[in-house]
PDB file of C-alpha atoms and ligand atoms in Angstrom:
ATOM      1  CA  MET T   1     177.735  42.440 126.071  1.00 65.00           C
ATOM      2  CA  PRO T   2     178.968  45.970 126.050  1.00 74.00           C
ATOM      3  CA  ILE T   3     182.655  46.621 126.089  1.00 78.00           C
ATOM      4  CA  TYR T   4     183.658  49.792 127.787  1.00 81.00           C
ATOM      5  CA  GLU T   5     186.910  51.619 127.580  1.00 86.00           C
ATOM      6  CA  TYR T   6     188.419  52.824 130.798  1.00 89.00           C
ATOM      7  CA  LYS T   7     191.207  55.113 131.651  1.00 92.00           C
ATOM      8  CA  CYS T   8     193.180  54.543 134.796  1.00 94.00           C
ATOM      9  CA  ALA T   9     193.037  57.564 137.047  1.00 94.00           C
ATOM     10  CA  LYS T  10     196.359  56.647 138.536  1.00 96.00           C
ATOM     11  CA  CYS T  11     198.687  55.866 135.632  1.00 97.00           C
ATOM     12  CA  GLY T  12     196.566  56.966 132.691  1.00 96.00           C
ATOM     13  CA  HIS T  13     196.589  53.524 131.078  1.00 96.00           C
ATOM     14  CA  LEU T  14     193.745  52.943 128.630  1.00 94.00           C
ATOM     15  CA  PHE T  15     192.113  49.542 128.590  1.00 90.00           C
ATOM     16  CA  GLU T  16     188.897  47.843 127.599  1.00 88.00           C
ATOM     17  CA  TYR T  17     186.683  46.049 130.016  1.00 81.00           C
ATOM     18  CA  LEU T  18     183.902  43.666 129.213  1.00 78.00           C
ATOM     19  CA  ALA T  19     180.998  44.777 131.346  1.00 68.00           C
ATOM     20  CA  ASP T  20     178.921  41.706 132.008  1.00 65.00           C
ATOM     21  CA  ASN T  21     176.981  41.843 135.241  1.00 56.00           C
ATOM     22  CA  ILE T  22     179.864  43.353 137.030  1.00 55.00           C
ATOM     23  CA  SER T  23     179.685  46.905 138.153  1.00 60.00           C
ATOM     24  CA  ASP T  24     182.186  49.562 137.277  1.00 56.00           C
ATOM     25  CA  GLN T  25     183.717  49.145 140.669  1.00 60.00           C
ATOM     26  CA  ALA T  26     185.002  45.718 139.704  1.00 70.00           C
ATOM     27  CA  ALA T  27     187.072  47.101 136.880  1.00 81.00           C
ATOM     28  CA  LYS T  28     190.666  47.773 137.633  1.00 87.00           C
ATOM     29  CA  CYS T  29     193.738  48.802 135.758  1.00 93.00           C
ATOM     30  CA  PRO T  30     195.571  45.757 134.318  1.00 93.00           C
ATOM     31  CA  LYS T  31     198.776  47.704 134.420  1.00 96.00           C
ATOM     32  CA  CYS T  32     199.016  49.078 137.938  1.00 97.00           C
ATOM     33  CA  GLY T  33     195.983  47.480 139.568  1.00 94.00           C
ATOM     34  CA  ALA T  34     194.390  50.745 140.598  1.00 94.00           C
ATOM     35  CA  LYS T  35     190.634  50.628 141.037  1.00 90.00           C
ATOM     36  CA  LYS T  36     187.887  53.003 140.017  1.00 86.00           C
ATOM     37  CA  PRO T  37     189.004  53.750 136.478  1.00 89.00           C
ATOM     38  CA  VAL T  38     187.201  56.444 134.528  1.00 89.00           C
ATOM     39  CA  ARG T  39     184.875  55.077 131.899  1.00 85.00           C
ATOM     40  CA  GLN T  40     185.425  56.493 128.445  1.00 84.00           C
ATOM     41  CA  LEU T  41     182.986  56.698 125.576  1.00 71.00           C
ATOM     42  CA  SER T  42     182.829  53.254 124.031  1.00 59.00           C
ATOM     43  CA  LEU T  43     184.597  53.072 120.699  1.00 55.00           C
ATOM     44  CA  PHE T  44     182.342  50.255 119.673  1.00 54.00           C
ATOM     45  CA  SER T  45     179.197  52.199 120.398  1.00 52.00           C
ATOM     46  CA  ALA T  46     180.542  55.148 118.488  1.00 52.00           C
ATOM     47  CA  ALA T  47     181.387  52.901 115.570  1.00 54.00           C
ATOM     48  CA  GLU T  48     177.897  51.420 115.587  1.00 53.00           C
ATOM     49  CA  GLY T  49     176.325  54.821 115.246  1.00 51.00           C
ATOM     50  CA  ALA T  50     178.556  55.810 112.376  1.00 51.00           C
ATOM     51  CA  ARG T  51     178.285  52.586 110.434  1.00 49.00           C
ATOM     52  CA  SER T  52     175.710  53.947 108.035  1.00 46.00           C
ATOM     53  CA  GLY T  53     178.042  56.530 106.609  1.00 44.00           C
ATOM     54  CA  GLY T  54     181.708  56.937 105.907  1.00 44.00           C
ATOM     55  CA  GLY T  55     184.387  54.365 106.276  1.00 48.00           C
ATOM     56  CA  CYS T  56     188.068  53.769 106.575  1.00 55.00           C
ATOM     57  CA  SER T  57     188.841  54.409 102.957  1.00 57.00           C
ATOM     58  CA  SER T  58     187.284  57.832 103.161  1.00 51.00           C
ATOM     59  CA  GLY T  59     189.334  58.686 106.212  1.00 53.00           C
ATOM     60  CA  SER T  60     186.276  59.408 108.267  1.00 55.00           C
ATOM     61  CA  CYS T  61     186.512  56.545 110.702  1.00 62.00           C
ATOM     62  CA  PRO T  62     185.144  57.800 114.050  1.00 62.00           C
ATOM     63  CA  THR T  63     187.766  55.894 115.995  1.00 59.00           C
ATOM     64  CA  GLY T  64     190.550  57.735 114.254  1.00 57.00           C
ATOM     65  CA  SER T  65     192.529  54.513 114.147  1.00 56.00           C
ATOM     66  CA  CYS T  66     192.326  53.816 110.425  1.00 59.00           C
ATOM     67  CA  SER T  67     195.969  54.531 109.778  1.00 58.00           C
ATOM     68  CA  THR T  68     196.972  51.915 112.318  1.00 54.00           C
ATOM     69  CA  GLY T  69     194.963  49.237 110.525  1.00 54.00           C
ATOM     70  CA  SER T  70     192.929  48.520 113.646  1.00 57.00           C
ATOM     71  CA  CYS T  71     189.709  50.031 112.418  1.00 61.00           C
ATOM     72  CA  PRO T  72     186.863  47.478 112.779  1.00 61.00           C
ATOM     73  CA  PHE T  73     185.488  48.297 109.348  1.00 54.00           C
TER      74      PHE T  73
HETATM   75 ZN1  LIG H 101     196.876  52.126 136.153  1.00 83.71          ZN
END
């Protein structure tokens, strides 16, 4: 199941949403409850494409979150 990242158009809160069979319209901001968030490029998809090269230790993690220790690699 793809996990998409959304950004709330109202408060700007970023959150992930597991897109099962539910349409984008079902997603809503967990913070303020606003509907119709803007879908962002999936971090997981981006990571999949970059898995063949680079890595956290090289500082080339596509998520840019290596320093936080949250990089999936
Ligand atoms: Zn919100």
